[in-house]
CSV table of C-alpha atoms in Angstrom, one decimal:
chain,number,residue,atom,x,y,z
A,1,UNK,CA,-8.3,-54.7,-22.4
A,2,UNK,CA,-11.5,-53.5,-24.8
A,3,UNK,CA,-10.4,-50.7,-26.4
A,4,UNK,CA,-12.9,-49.0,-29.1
A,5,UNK,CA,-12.7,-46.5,-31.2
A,6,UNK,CA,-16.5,-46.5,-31.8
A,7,UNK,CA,-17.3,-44.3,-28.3
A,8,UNK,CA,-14.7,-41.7,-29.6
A,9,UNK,CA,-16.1,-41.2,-32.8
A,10,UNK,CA,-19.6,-41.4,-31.4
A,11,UNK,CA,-18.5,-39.0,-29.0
A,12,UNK,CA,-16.8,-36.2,-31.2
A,13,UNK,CA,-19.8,-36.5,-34.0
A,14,UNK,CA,-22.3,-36.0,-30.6
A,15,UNK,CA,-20.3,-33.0,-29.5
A,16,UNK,CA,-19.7,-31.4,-33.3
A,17,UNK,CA,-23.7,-31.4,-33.9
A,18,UNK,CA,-24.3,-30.3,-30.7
A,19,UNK,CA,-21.9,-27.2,-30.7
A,20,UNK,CA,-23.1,-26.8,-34.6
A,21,UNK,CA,-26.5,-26.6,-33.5
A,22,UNK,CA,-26.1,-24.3,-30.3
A,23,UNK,CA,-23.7,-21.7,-32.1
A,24,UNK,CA,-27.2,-21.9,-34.4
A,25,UNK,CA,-29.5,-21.4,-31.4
A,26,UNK,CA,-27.3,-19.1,-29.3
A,27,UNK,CA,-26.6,-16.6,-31.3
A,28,UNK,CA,-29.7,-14.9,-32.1
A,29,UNK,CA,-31.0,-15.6,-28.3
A,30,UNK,CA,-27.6,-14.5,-27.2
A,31,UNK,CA,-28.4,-10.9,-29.4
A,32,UNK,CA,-31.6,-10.9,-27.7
A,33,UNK,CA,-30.8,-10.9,-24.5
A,34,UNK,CA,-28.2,-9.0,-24.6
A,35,UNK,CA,-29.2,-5.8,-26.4
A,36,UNK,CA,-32.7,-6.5,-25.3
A,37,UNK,CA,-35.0,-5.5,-22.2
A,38,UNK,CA,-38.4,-7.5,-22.0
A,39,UNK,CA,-40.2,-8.7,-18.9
A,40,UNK,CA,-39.3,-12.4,-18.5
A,41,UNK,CA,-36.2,-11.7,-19.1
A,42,UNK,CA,-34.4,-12.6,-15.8
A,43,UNK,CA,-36.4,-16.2,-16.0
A,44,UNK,CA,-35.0,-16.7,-19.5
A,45,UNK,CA,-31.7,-16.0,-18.5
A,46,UNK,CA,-32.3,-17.9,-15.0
A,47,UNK,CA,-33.7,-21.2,-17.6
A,48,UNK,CA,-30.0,-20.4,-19.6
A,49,UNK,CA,-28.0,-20.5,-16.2
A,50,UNK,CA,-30.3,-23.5,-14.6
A,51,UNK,CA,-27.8,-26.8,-16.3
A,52,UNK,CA,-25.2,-25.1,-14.5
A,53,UNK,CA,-26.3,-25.7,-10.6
A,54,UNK,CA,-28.8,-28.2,-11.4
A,55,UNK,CA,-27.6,-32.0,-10.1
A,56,UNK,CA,-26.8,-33.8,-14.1
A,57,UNK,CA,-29.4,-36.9,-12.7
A,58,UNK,CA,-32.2,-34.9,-11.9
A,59,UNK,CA,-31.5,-32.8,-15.5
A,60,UNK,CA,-31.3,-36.4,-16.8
A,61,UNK,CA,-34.5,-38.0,-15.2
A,62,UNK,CA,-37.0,-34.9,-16.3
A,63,UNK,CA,-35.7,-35.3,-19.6
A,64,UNK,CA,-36.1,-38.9,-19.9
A,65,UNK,CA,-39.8,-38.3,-18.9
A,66,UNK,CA,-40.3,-36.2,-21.9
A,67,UNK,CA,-38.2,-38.1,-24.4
A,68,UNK,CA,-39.9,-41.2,-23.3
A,69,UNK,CA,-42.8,-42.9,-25.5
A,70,UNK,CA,-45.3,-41.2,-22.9
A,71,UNK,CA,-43.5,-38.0,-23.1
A,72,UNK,CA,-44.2,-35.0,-25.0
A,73,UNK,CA,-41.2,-34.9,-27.0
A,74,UNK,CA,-41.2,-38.8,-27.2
A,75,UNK,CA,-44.4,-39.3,-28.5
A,76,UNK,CA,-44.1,-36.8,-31.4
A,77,UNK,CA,-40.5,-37.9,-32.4
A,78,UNK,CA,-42.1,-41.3,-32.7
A,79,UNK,CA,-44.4,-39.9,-34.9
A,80,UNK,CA,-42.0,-38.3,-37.0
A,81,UNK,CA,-38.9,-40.7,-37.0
A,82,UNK,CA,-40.3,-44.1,-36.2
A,83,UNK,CA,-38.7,-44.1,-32.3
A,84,UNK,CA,-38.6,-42.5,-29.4
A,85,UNK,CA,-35.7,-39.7,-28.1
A,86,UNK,CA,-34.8,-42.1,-25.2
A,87,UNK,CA,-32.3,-44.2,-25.7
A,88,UNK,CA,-31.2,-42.9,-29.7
A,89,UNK,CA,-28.3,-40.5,-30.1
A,90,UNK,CA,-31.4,-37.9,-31.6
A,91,UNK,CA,-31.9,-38.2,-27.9
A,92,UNK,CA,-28.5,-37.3,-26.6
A,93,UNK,CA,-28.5,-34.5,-29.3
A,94,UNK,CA,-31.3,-32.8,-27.5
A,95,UNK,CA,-30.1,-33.3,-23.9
A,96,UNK,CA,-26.6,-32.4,-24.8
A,97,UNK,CA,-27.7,-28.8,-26.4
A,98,UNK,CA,-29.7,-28.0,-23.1
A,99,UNK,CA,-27.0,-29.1,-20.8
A,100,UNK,CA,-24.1,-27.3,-22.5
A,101,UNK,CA,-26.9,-24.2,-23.3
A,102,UNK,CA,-24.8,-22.0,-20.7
A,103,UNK,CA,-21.8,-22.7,-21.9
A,104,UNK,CA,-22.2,-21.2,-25.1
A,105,UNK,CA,-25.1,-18.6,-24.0
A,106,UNK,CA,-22.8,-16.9,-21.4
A,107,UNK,CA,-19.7,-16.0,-23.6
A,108,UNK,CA,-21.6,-15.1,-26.5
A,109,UNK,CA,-24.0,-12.2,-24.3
A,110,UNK,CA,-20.3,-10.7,-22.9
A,111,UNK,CA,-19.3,-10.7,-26.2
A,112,UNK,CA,-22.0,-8.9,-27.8
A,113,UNK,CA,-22.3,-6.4,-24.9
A,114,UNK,CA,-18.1,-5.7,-25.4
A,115,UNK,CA,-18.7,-4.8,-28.4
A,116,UNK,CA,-18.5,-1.0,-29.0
A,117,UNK,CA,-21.7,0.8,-29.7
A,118,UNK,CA,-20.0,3.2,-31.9
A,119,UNK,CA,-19.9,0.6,-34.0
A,120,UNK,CA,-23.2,-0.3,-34.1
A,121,UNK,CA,-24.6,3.2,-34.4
A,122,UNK,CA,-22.1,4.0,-37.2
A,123,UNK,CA,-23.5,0.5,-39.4
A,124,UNK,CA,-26.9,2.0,-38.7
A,125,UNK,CA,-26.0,5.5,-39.8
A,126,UNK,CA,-24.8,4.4,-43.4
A,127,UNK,CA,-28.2,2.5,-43.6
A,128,UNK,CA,-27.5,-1.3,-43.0
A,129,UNK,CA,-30.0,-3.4,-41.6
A,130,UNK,CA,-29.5,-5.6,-38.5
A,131,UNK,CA,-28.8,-8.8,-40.0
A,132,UNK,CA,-26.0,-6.9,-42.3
A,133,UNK,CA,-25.1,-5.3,-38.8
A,134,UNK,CA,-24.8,-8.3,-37.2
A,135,UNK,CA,-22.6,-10.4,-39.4
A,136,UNK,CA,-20.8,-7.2,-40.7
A,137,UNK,CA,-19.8,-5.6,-37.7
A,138,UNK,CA,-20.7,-7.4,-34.2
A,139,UNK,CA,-19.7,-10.7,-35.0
A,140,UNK,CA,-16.4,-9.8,-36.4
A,141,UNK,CA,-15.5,-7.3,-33.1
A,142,UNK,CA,-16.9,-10.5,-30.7
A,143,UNK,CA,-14.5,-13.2,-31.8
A,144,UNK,CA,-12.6,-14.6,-28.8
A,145,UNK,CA,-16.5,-15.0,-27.5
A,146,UNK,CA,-17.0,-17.1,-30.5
A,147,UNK,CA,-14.2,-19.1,-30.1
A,148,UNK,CA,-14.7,-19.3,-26.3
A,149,UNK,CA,-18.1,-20.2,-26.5
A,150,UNK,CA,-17.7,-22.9,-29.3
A,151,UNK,CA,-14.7,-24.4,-27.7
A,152,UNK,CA,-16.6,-24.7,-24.1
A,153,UNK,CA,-19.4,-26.4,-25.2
A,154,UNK,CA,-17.7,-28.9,-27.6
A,155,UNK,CA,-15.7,-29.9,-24.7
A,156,UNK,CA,-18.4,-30.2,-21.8
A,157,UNK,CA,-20.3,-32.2,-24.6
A,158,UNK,CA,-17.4,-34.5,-25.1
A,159,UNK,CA,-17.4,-34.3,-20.7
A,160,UNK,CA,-21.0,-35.0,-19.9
A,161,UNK,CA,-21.5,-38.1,-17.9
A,162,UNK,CA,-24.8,-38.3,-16.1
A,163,UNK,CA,-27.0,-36.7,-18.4
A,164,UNK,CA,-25.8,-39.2,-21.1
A,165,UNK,CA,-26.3,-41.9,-18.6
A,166,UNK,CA,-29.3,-41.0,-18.1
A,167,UNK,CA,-31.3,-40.6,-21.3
A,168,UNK,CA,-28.9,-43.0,-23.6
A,169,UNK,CA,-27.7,-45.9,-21.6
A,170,UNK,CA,-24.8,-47.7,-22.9
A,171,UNK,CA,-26.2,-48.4,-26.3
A,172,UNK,CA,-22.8,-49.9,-28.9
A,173,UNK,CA,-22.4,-47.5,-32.0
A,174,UNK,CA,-25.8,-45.5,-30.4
A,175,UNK,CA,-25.3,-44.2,-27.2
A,176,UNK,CA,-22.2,-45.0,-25.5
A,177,UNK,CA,-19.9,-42.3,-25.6
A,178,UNK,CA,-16.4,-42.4,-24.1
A,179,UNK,CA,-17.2,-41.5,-20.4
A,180,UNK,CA,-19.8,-43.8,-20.2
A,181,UNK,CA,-17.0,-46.4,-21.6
A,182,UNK,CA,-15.0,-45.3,-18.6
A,183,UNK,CA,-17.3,-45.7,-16.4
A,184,UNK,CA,-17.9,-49.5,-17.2
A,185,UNK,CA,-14.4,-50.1,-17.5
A,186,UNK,CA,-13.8,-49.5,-14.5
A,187,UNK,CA,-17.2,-51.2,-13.2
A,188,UNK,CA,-15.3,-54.3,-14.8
A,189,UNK,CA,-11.9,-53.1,-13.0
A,190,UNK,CA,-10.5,-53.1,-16.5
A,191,UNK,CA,-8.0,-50.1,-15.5
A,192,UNK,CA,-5.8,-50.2,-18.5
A,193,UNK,CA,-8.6,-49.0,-20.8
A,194,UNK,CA,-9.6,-46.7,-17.9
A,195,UNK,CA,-6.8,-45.2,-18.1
A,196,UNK,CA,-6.4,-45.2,-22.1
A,197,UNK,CA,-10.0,-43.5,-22.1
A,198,UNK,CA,-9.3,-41.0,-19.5
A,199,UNK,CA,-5.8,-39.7,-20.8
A,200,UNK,CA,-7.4,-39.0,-23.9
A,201,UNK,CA,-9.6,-37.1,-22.7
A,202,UNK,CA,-7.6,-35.6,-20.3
A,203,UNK,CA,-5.2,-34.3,-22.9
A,204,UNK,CA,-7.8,-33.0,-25.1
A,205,UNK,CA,-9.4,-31.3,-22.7
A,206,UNK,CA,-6.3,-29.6,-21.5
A,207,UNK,CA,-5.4,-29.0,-25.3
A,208,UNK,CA,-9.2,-27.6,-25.6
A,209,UNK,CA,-8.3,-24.8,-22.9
A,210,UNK,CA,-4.6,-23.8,-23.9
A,211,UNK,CA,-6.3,-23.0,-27.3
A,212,UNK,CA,-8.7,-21.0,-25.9
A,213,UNK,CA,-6.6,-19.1,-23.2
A,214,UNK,CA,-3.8,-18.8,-26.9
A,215,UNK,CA,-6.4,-17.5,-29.1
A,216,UNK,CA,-7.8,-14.8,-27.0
A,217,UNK,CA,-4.6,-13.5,-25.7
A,218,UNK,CA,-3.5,-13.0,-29.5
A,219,UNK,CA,-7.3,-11.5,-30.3
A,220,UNK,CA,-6.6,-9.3,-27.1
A,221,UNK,CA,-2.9,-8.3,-27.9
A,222,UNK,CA,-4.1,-7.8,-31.8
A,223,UNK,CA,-6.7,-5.5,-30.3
A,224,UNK,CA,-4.6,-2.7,-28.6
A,225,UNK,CA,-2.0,-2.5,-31.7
């Protein structure tokens, strides 16, 4: 048995900047899109949905294209930091935010269109801006979106397989999160630390679900009191 804690840690700190970093991104698009009609519209929102039916391997080969030393992104990273995105957990950053895009996206547009209008209209009427609308009013009326939204894409992060396989390898202490340690394991037919690897994950994931599924019926039982 090879049991190492290094592709946990690697794994949680992967999935807390990425969730970090698309609550950053996905709120102001989210606001956009949602109390917004331009003319690209649909094709934004179909680019948002895309991760979702697209195969993880052919996600994962057009990326490593661009995050390669050739690529577009590659090449100016390299510039910038010394190395390219391929390979380097900078690199799994990136593909991890657009792979788990939806998964924050989605909630956060229900929740900003559930939010009652009233509300908005009233914030407007006593003459605060939209930023002081927005962190006064809407985000505080769209918190089991928040939650639901965060807590999703922290654990498809933590999930994500192919993608990760795909742009990162199996790199010690750099790329090689935990399912990518399953997946050698059992490529050795090691199925003790398999098994160690999956249950953990396993269990965390179901924990990850019964606190969303918790939190939103008590947001939702708090709401009609």
């Amino acid at each position: 048995m090879e049991f190492d804690t290094t592709s946990f840690i690697l794994t949680f700190k992967l999935a807390s900047i990425t969730t970090v970093l698309l609550l950053i991104i996905g709120i102001p698009l989210s606001y956009l899109i949602a109390y917004s009609n331009f003319r690209f519209k649909p094709v934004v929102e179909a680019l948002i949905a895309l991760p979702l039916v697209l195969p993880p391997t052919v996600l994962g080969f057009y990326l490593l294209l661009l995050f390669s030393k050739k690529g577009f992104l590659g090449e100016i990273w390299e510039k910038i930091a010394g190395h390219q995105l391929a390979f380097h957990f900078e690199g799994l950053v990136f593909a991890s935010i657009i792979f788990s895009f939806p998964f924050m996206v989605h909630p956060l547009i229900s929740g900003f269109k559930s939010v009652n209008r009233s509300y908005i209209e009233a914030a407007y009427t006593l003459g605060k801006s939209r930023i002081r609308t927005l962190f006064s009013v809407i985000l505080p009326n769209m918190k089991p979106a928040i939650i639901t939204g965060t807590v999703l894409s922290f654990a498809h992060t933590i999930g994500e397989f192919g993608v990760v396989l795909m742009i990162g390898g199996s790199i010690e202490g750099e790329t090689k999160v935990v399912s990518i340690a399953i997946y050698e394991a059992v490529e050795k037919l090691d199925y003790t630390t398999a098994h160690i690897y999956a249950a953990v994950l396993l269990g965390f994931s179901f924990l990850t679900l019964l606190t969303v599924y918790i939190l939103n019926k008590r947001f939702e039982v708090n709401g009609r009191l």
